[in-house]
Short mmCIF file of C-alpha atoms in Angstrom, two decimals:
data_model
loop_
_atom_site.label_atom_id
_atom_site.label_comp_id
_atom_site.label_asym_id
_atom_site.label_seq_id
_atom_site.Cartn_x
_atom_site.Cartn_y
_atom_site.Cartn_z
CA MET A 1 -14.55 52.28 13.29
CA ASP A 2 -12.85 53.91 10.39
CA ARG A 3 -9.86 55.49 11.46
CA ILE A 4 -8.14 58.24 9.37
CA LEU A 5 -4.60 60.02 9.92
CA VAL A 6 -4.81 63.70 8.91
CA VAL A 7 -1.31 65.61 8.89
CA ASP A 8 -1.02 69.33 8.00
CA ASP A 9 1.43 71.76 9.55
CA ASP A 10 -1.24 74.54 9.63
CA PRO A 11 -3.31 74.12 12.83
CA LEU A 12 -6.41 76.10 11.60
CA ILE A 13 -6.42 73.86 8.55
CA LEU A 14 -5.97 70.75 10.51
CA ALA A 15 -8.78 71.69 12.78
CA ALA A 16 -11.17 72.25 9.92
CA LEU A 17 -10.33 68.94 8.41
CA SER A 18 -10.76 67.13 11.57
CA ARG A 19 -14.24 68.79 12.33
CA ILE A 20 -15.32 67.83 8.72
CA LEU A 21 -14.18 64.51 9.07
CA GLN A 22 -15.56 63.68 12.46
CA SER A 23 -19.12 64.91 11.49
CA GLU A 24 -18.76 62.33 8.66
CA GLY A 25 -18.40 59.61 11.30
CA TYR A 26 -14.87 58.84 11.12
CA GLU A 27 -12.37 58.43 13.97
CA VAL A 28 -9.73 61.26 13.22
CA ILE A 29 -5.90 61.42 14.37
CA THR A 30 -4.37 64.64 13.86
CA HIS A 31 -0.68 65.77 13.58
CA THR A 32 1.03 69.07 12.68
CA ASP A 33 4.47 67.40 13.00
CA PRO A 34 4.84 65.03 10.01
CA ALA A 35 7.82 63.41 11.97
CA GLN A 36 5.24 62.49 14.94
CA ALA A 37 2.70 61.48 12.52
CA ALA A 38 5.27 58.93 10.87
CA LYS A 39 5.23 56.89 13.88
CA GLU A 40 1.22 56.25 13.84
CA GLU A 41 -0.11 52.84 13.05
CA GLY A 42 -3.60 51.16 13.05
CA PHE A 43 -5.55 53.59 10.40
CA GLN A 44 -7.10 52.72 7.00
CA VAL A 45 -6.66 56.02 5.41
CA VAL A 46 -4.03 58.92 5.57
CA LEU A 47 -4.76 62.45 4.33
CA THR A 48 -1.67 64.63 4.44
CA ASP A 49 -0.51 67.99 3.14
CA PHE A 50 2.30 68.10 0.43
CA MET A 51 4.49 71.14 1.46
CA MET A 52 5.55 70.72 5.02
CA PRO A 53 8.67 71.37 6.84
CA LEU A 54 11.32 68.76 7.37
CA LEU A 55 9.30 66.01 5.98
CA ASN A 56 6.96 66.73 2.81
CA GLY A 57 3.99 64.74 2.15
CA VAL A 58 5.53 62.26 -0.27
CA GLU A 59 8.22 61.56 2.18
CA LEU A 60 5.91 60.98 4.86
CA LEU A 61 3.66 58.53 3.00
CA ARG A 62 6.77 56.58 2.10
CA THR A 63 7.69 56.18 5.58
CA LEU A 64 4.00 55.25 6.71
CA ARG A 65 3.74 52.77 3.97
CA GLU A 66 6.58 50.63 5.61
CA LYS A 67 4.44 50.09 8.65
CA ASN A 68 1.01 50.60 7.28
CA PRO A 69 1.18 49.04 3.90
CA ARG A 70 -2.67 48.69 3.35
CA ALA A 71 -3.45 52.20 4.17
CA VAL A 72 -4.89 54.33 1.40
CA ARG A 73 -3.18 57.49 0.80
CA LEU A 74 -4.72 61.08 0.14
CA MET A 75 -2.61 64.27 -0.40
CA LEU A 76 -3.56 67.99 -0.35
CA THR A 77 -1.58 70.27 -2.36
CA ALA A 78 -1.78 74.03 -3.55
CA ALA A 79 -1.96 74.83 -7.32
CA ALA A 80 1.60 75.76 -7.40
CA ASP A 81 2.97 72.30 -6.13
CA PHE A 82 0.53 70.31 -8.16
CA ARG A 83 2.95 69.32 -10.96
CA THR A 84 5.46 67.89 -8.38
CA ALA A 85 2.79 66.26 -6.31
CA SER A 86 1.20 64.62 -9.11
CA GLU A 87 4.42 62.57 -9.93
CA ALA A 88 3.68 60.81 -6.49
CA VAL A 89 0.31 59.78 -7.96
CA ASN A 90 2.02 58.53 -10.97
CA ARG A 91 4.52 56.56 -9.21
CA GLY A 92 1.43 54.93 -7.37
CA GLU A 93 2.15 56.47 -3.95
CA VAL A 94 -0.98 58.10 -3.72
CA PHE A 95 -4.59 57.12 -4.26
CA ARG A 96 -6.02 60.47 -4.94
CA LEU A 97 -4.78 64.03 -4.97
CA LEU A 98 -6.81 67.02 -3.88
CA GLY A 99 -6.19 70.68 -4.63
CA LYS A 100 -6.12 73.40 -2.01
CA PRO A 101 -8.64 75.17 -1.31
CA TRP A 102 -10.81 71.85 -1.55
CA SER A 103 -14.38 71.85 -1.94
CA LEU A 104 -16.39 70.06 0.91
CA SER A 105 -17.93 67.75 -1.47
CA GLU A 106 -14.70 66.79 -3.21
CA LEU A 107 -12.98 66.27 0.15
CA THR A 108 -15.83 63.90 1.70
CA SER A 109 -16.29 62.12 -1.61
CA ALA A 110 -12.44 61.32 -1.84
CA VAL A 111 -12.27 60.11 1.92
CA ARG A 112 -15.27 57.91 1.28
CA GLN A 113 -14.07 56.41 -1.82
CA ALA A 114 -10.78 55.71 0.14
CA PHE A 115 -12.42 53.87 2.70
CA GLU A 116 -14.45 51.99 0.31
CA HIS A 117 -11.22 51.00 -1.74
CA CYS A 118 -9.79 49.58 1.63
CA ARG A 119 -12.82 47.66 2.38
CA LEU A 120 -12.87 46.17 -1.07
CA VAL A 121 -9.20 45.46 -0.85
CA GLU A 122 -9.75 43.68 2.61
CA ALA A 123 -12.68 41.82 1.15
CA ASN A 124 -10.85 40.54 -1.80
CA GLU A 125 -8.00 39.44 0.26
CA ARG A 126 -10.41 37.59 2.83
CA LEU A 127 -12.34 35.88 -0.12
CA THR A 128 -8.91 34.95 -1.72
CA ARG A 129 -7.90 33.33 1.48
CA GLU A 130 -11.38 31.54 1.89
CA VAL A 131 -11.28 30.30 -1.74
CA ALA A 132 -7.73 29.15 -1.21
CA GLU A 133 -8.76 27.43 2.09
CA LYS A 134 -11.65 25.77 0.39
CA ASN A 135 -9.59 24.78 -2.67
CA ALA A 136 -7.14 23.05 -0.46
CA GLU A 137 -10.02 21.43 1.45
CA LEU A 138 -11.40 20.23 -1.86
CA THR A 139 -8.09 19.16 -3.13
CA ALA A 140 -7.82 17.11 0.21
CA ILE A 141 -11.13 15.45 -0.17
CA ASN A 142 -10.70 14.71 -3.76
CA ARG A 143 -7.36 13.26 -2.99
CA ASP A 144 -8.84 11.16 -0.27
CA LEU A 145 -11.71 10.18 -2.88
CA GLU A 146 -8.99 9.31 -5.36
CA ARG A 147 -7.17 7.15 -2.64
CA MET A 148 -10.35 5.29 -1.68
CA VAL A 149 -10.92 4.56 -5.49
CA VAL A 150 -7.51 3.33 -5.90
CA GLU A 151 -7.61 1.24 -2.95
CA ARG A 152 -10.88 -0.32 -3.75
CA THR A 153 -10.03 -0.81 -7.46
CA ASN A 154 -6.56 -2.33 -6.66
CA GLY A 155 -8.58 -4.62 -4.11
CA LEU A 156 -10.76 -5.78 -6.73
CA LEU A 157 -8.10 -6.31 -9.23
CA ASP A 158 -5.92 -8.08 -6.86
CA GLY A 159 -8.97 -10.43 -6.18
CA LEU A 160 -9.30 -10.92 -9.98
CA ILE A 161 -5.31 -11.87 -10.39
CA SER A 162 -5.74 -14.07 -7.51
CA ALA A 163 -8.75 -15.71 -9.46
CA LEU A 164 -6.57 -16.00 -12.43
CA ASP A 165 -3.69 -17.53 -10.43
CA TYR A 166 -5.92 -20.16 -8.99
CA ARG A 167 -7.32 -20.67 -12.52
CA ASP A 168 -3.79 -21.55 -13.74
CA THR A 169 -2.15 -23.10 -10.85
CA GLU A 170 1.28 -23.50 -13.06
CA THR A 171 1.64 -19.85 -12.75
CA GLN A 172 0.43 -18.99 -9.40
CA TRP A 173 2.14 -15.85 -7.92
CA HIS A 174 3.46 -15.22 -11.49
CA SER A 175 1.69 -11.91 -11.84
CA ARG A 176 3.17 -10.59 -8.51
CA ARG A 177 6.82 -11.47 -9.34
CA VAL A 178 6.77 -9.82 -12.89
CA SER A 179 5.18 -6.88 -11.65
CA LEU A 180 8.05 -6.21 -9.10
CA TYR A 181 10.62 -7.32 -11.67
CA SER A 182 9.17 -4.95 -13.94
CA ARG A 183 9.42 -2.12 -11.45
CA ARG A 184 12.86 -2.88 -10.71
CA ILE A 185 13.95 -2.73 -14.30
CA GLY A 186 11.87 0.46 -14.71
CA GLU A 187 13.91 1.88 -11.89
CA GLU A 188 17.33 0.90 -13.66
CA ILE A 189 16.17 3.02 -16.71
CA ALA A 190 15.49 5.99 -14.60
CA LEU A 191 11.59 5.76 -14.68
CA SER A 192 10.02 7.25 -11.46
CA GLY A 193 6.77 8.22 -9.69
CA GLU A 194 3.71 7.47 -11.66
CA GLN A 195 5.68 5.85 -14.50
CA LEU A 196 6.83 3.12 -12.06
CA GLU A 197 3.20 2.69 -10.79
CA VAL A 198 1.87 2.26 -14.37
CA VAL A 199 4.61 -0.29 -15.33
CA GLU A 200 3.98 -2.23 -11.87
CA GLN A 201 0.16 -2.16 -12.55
CA GLY A 202 0.47 -3.11 -16.31
CA ALA A 203 2.58 -6.11 -15.40
CA LEU A 204 0.42 -7.11 -12.66
CA LEU A 205 -2.58 -7.15 -14.78
CA HIS A 206 -1.01 -8.43 -18.05
CA ASP A 207 -3.03 -11.57 -17.98
CA ILE A 208 -6.37 -10.02 -16.91
CA GLY A 209 -7.86 -10.67 -20.25
CA LYS A 210 -7.63 -14.58 -19.80
CA ILE A 211 -10.90 -14.20 -17.87
CA GLY A 212 -12.34 -14.27 -21.36
CA VAL A 213 -10.50 -17.36 -22.58
CA SER A 214 -12.30 -20.64 -21.98
CA ASP A 215 -11.01 -23.09 -19.43
CA THR A 216 -10.87 -25.75 -22.08
CA ILE A 217 -8.13 -23.80 -23.77
CA LEU A 218 -6.73 -22.01 -20.74
CA LEU A 219 -6.32 -25.25 -18.82
CA LYS A 220 -5.64 -27.76 -21.71
CA PRO A 221 -2.57 -30.06 -20.71
CA GLY A 222 -1.38 -30.58 -24.22
CA PRO A 223 -0.37 -28.23 -27.13
CA LEU A 224 -2.90 -25.84 -28.33
CA SER A 225 -4.37 -26.28 -32.06
CA PRO A 226 -3.98 -23.47 -34.54
CA GLU A 227 -7.81 -22.65 -33.69
CA GLU A 228 -7.22 -22.59 -30.05
CA TRP A 229 -4.02 -20.27 -30.61
CA VAL A 230 -6.17 -17.93 -32.52
CA GLU A 231 -8.50 -17.73 -29.37
CA MET A 232 -5.57 -17.74 -26.84
CA ARG A 233 -4.12 -14.62 -28.58
CA LYS A 234 -7.18 -12.39 -28.25
CA HIS A 235 -6.42 -12.26 -24.42
CA PRO A 236 -4.29 -8.92 -24.68
CA GLU A 237 -7.19 -7.28 -26.52
CA TYR A 238 -9.81 -8.74 -23.86
CA GLY A 239 -7.62 -7.40 -21.15
CA TYR A 240 -7.31 -3.96 -22.77
CA LYS A 241 -11.05 -3.64 -23.10
CA ILE A 242 -11.69 -4.51 -19.43
CA LEU A 243 -9.07 -1.83 -18.29
CA ALA A 244 -9.36 0.85 -20.57
CA LYS A 245 -12.79 1.99 -19.43
CA MET A 246 -11.25 2.96 -16.05
CA PRO A 247 -9.28 6.33 -16.46
CA TYR A 248 -7.03 5.39 -13.60
CA LEU A 249 -6.02 2.45 -15.42
CA HIS A 250 -5.79 3.73 -19.05
CA GLU A 251 -1.94 3.70 -19.27
CA ALA A 252 -1.67 0.32 -17.86
CA SER A 253 -4.18 -1.01 -19.98
CA LEU A 254 -1.90 -0.12 -23.06
CA ILE A 255 0.75 -2.47 -21.46
CA VAL A 256 -1.88 -5.15 -21.19
CA LEU A 257 -2.53 -4.65 -24.87
CA HIS A 258 1.00 -4.71 -25.88
CA HIS A 259 2.51 -7.19 -23.59
CA GLN A 260 2.95 -9.97 -26.23
CA GLU A 261 4.51 -7.82 -28.93
CA ARG A 262 8.16 -8.06 -29.99
CA TRP A 263 10.86 -5.45 -30.74
CA ASP A 264 11.10 -7.07 -34.20
CA GLY A 265 7.52 -6.85 -35.02
CA LYS A 266 6.65 -10.59 -35.00
CA GLY A 267 4.55 -10.30 -31.77
CA TYR A 268 0.63 -10.12 -31.52
CA PRO A 269 -2.00 -8.84 -31.54
CA GLN A 270 -1.02 -5.71 -33.55
CA GLY A 271 2.32 -6.68 -34.86
CA LEU A 272 3.97 -3.52 -33.39
CA LYS A 273 7.69 -2.81 -33.76
CA GLY A 274 10.36 -1.19 -31.72
CA LYS A 275 9.13 1.91 -29.85
CA GLU A 276 5.59 1.72 -31.16
CA ILE A 277 5.40 -0.73 -28.23
CA VAL A 278 4.88 1.25 -24.86
CA ILE A 279 8.00 1.08 -22.64
CA GLY A 280 5.98 -0.72 -19.90
CA ALA A 281 5.31 -3.60 -22.17
CA ARG A 282 9.09 -3.67 -23.34
CA ILE A 283 10.09 -4.06 -19.80
CA PHE A 284 7.42 -6.64 -19.07
CA ALA A 285 8.70 -8.84 -21.84
CA ILE A 286 12.13 -9.19 -20.24
CA ALA A 287 10.44 -9.60 -16.72
CA ASP A 288 8.20 -12.32 -17.94
CA THR A 289 10.93 -14.26 -19.58
CA VAL A 290 13.10 -14.19 -16.56
CA ASP A 291 10.22 -15.46 -14.43
CA ALA A 292 9.34 -18.23 -16.85
CA ILE A 293 12.84 -19.41 -17.12
CA THR A 294 13.76 -19.29 -13.28
CA SER A 295 10.24 -20.68 -11.83
CA ASP A 296 9.26 -24.20 -11.37
CA ARG A 297 6.77 -25.80 -13.70
CA PRO A 298 5.26 -29.07 -13.47
CA TYR A 299 7.23 -30.49 -16.40
CA ARG A 300 10.68 -29.01 -15.27
CA LYS A 301 12.48 -27.22 -12.34
CA GLY A 302 13.34 -23.45 -12.57
CA ARG A 303 16.69 -22.90 -14.12
CA PRO A 304 19.37 -20.62 -12.83
CA MET A 305 19.40 -16.80 -13.49
CA SER A 306 22.42 -17.11 -15.62
CA VAL A 307 20.17 -19.22 -18.12
CA ALA A 308 17.84 -16.31 -18.17
CA ARG A 309 20.75 -13.75 -18.30
CA ASP A 310 21.91 -15.59 -21.51
CA GLU A 311 18.54 -15.77 -22.96
CA ILE A 312 17.91 -11.99 -22.68
CA LYS A 313 21.31 -11.35 -24.35
CA ARG A 314 20.71 -13.67 -27.11
CA CYS A 315 17.30 -12.14 -27.88
CA SER A 316 18.33 -8.63 -27.31
CA GLY A 317 17.31 -6.59 -30.53
CA THR A 318 14.91 -9.34 -31.73
CA GLN A 319 12.54 -10.26 -29.03
CA PHE A 320 13.56 -7.52 -26.60
CA ASP A 321 14.40 -3.71 -26.64
CA PRO A 322 18.15 -3.69 -26.64
CA GLU A 323 18.36 -0.80 -24.29
CA VAL A 324 16.07 -2.32 -21.67
CA ALA A 325 17.85 -5.71 -22.12
CA GLU A 326 21.08 -3.88 -21.22
CA ALA A 327 19.60 -2.24 -18.20
CA PHE A 328 18.30 -5.63 -16.92
CA LEU A 329 21.78 -7.18 -17.39
CA ARG A 330 23.39 -4.44 -15.11
CA ILE A 331 20.98 -5.33 -12.26
CA PRO A 332 22.91 -7.86 -9.87
CA ASP A 333 21.28 -11.48 -9.20
CA SER A 334 20.96 -10.53 -5.37
CA GLU A 335 18.09 -8.01 -6.49
CA TRP A 336 15.97 -10.67 -8.19
CA GLN A 337 16.49 -13.01 -5.10
CA ARG A 338 15.42 -10.30 -2.96
CA ILE A 339 12.24 -9.90 -5.15
CA ARG A 340 11.45 -13.46 -5.40
CA LYS A 341 11.89 -13.80 -1.66
CA LYS A 342 9.62 -10.98 -0.89
CA VAL A 343 6.81 -12.75 -3.05
CA GLU A 344 7.37 -16.10 -1.51
CA ASP A 345 6.98 -14.33 1.94
CA MET A 346 3.58 -12.98 0.74
CA GLU A 347 2.51 -16.51 -0.47
CA ASN A 348 3.53 -18.15 2.77
CA ALA A 349 1.60 -15.35 4.74
CA GLU A 350 -1.48 -15.95 2.70
CA ASN A 351 -1.21 -19.76 2.90
CA ALA A 352 -0.89 -19.39 6.65
CA LEU A 353 -3.98 -17.25 6.72
CA TRP A 354 -6.17 -19.78 5.06
CA ALA A 355 -4.58 -22.97 6.44
CA GLY A 356 -7.00 -23.04 9.47
CA PHE A 357 -9.99 -21.89 7.18
CA THR A 358 -13.21 -24.03 7.47
CA PRO A 359 -16.47 -23.27 5.50
CA GLY A 360 -18.71 -20.90 7.64
CA LYS A 361 -15.59 -19.24 9.43
CA VAL A 362 -14.17 -16.34 7.71
CA PRO A 363 -10.48 -15.59 8.22
CA ASN A 364 -9.52 -12.71 10.49
CA ARG A 365 -8.22 -10.41 7.40
CA VAL A 366 -11.28 -10.86 5.34
CA ALA A 367 -13.55 -10.07 8.38
CA SER A 368 -11.76 -6.90 9.22
#
């Protein structure tokens, strides 16, 4: 039920106000002593006289506001006190000011509007809470959907990377190593959060465009002819076209497009120079060179990290971004050993998974 607190030091006026408001259907709490009225709680509207002993109407409303901040405030005042009381309205303490003597219609209309205002404020707060809760739910749903899309996309891309690795057996697990190497270099130059994720994704997917290169070229044991090199050099563009259509991988696709560019502008496919090349591709160029030098190949054994360091130092400012090269050189060898061991463990785990595989029987991980 709507409750209104009415305060007036004149008992006759207070009784008259109480009868009128009760007849309108309100629950009325009355006080002639403003000090006692100041202790009340749990009402939606307060109607008080302005001129009262010990505590005037403005002072009472200020006190009540502390315990009843949402209560709508109305005040009665005689014509002689109207100017003083109107200051209370201007300071935002009073919703409506009523003159004495009041008219019945003005009084009931003011009280009705006060309760309607109170209900509207409550409804607004409730709807705001509900909207905030729904937005939070929607955000959580969207976050879960995005996570599922990311997981499924990563799963698909991981399968494609595996397919490329098995197609080019000389470089199996190369993509995993360079992606982690690139992330570590990114950390060294103070990249973080999504920036690191993009660098890792771009490095992992750098050769995805080789899907579009024929096996006769990709798997050719000897040197490529000039015509074959023209076709091979299209793989960054092929990879970009595959990935750029996926909003989630758009930034990573630029790394794929630029991963064969050089700091001095002598790379391909666009001949970009310096910082025209995205930072992820500048990082990848060093990670790729390090892995190429330190990994075993059928025609030679992997060489020590010191050889890779000398090469990065020698080509800093020509093939490589000198700032990124300097960051690489600051990282201790133990970090590269740790990353290589991590990838070896992944490789061993996968080999163990498939070791007992026979046609017609799916390994546990795939089945789950």
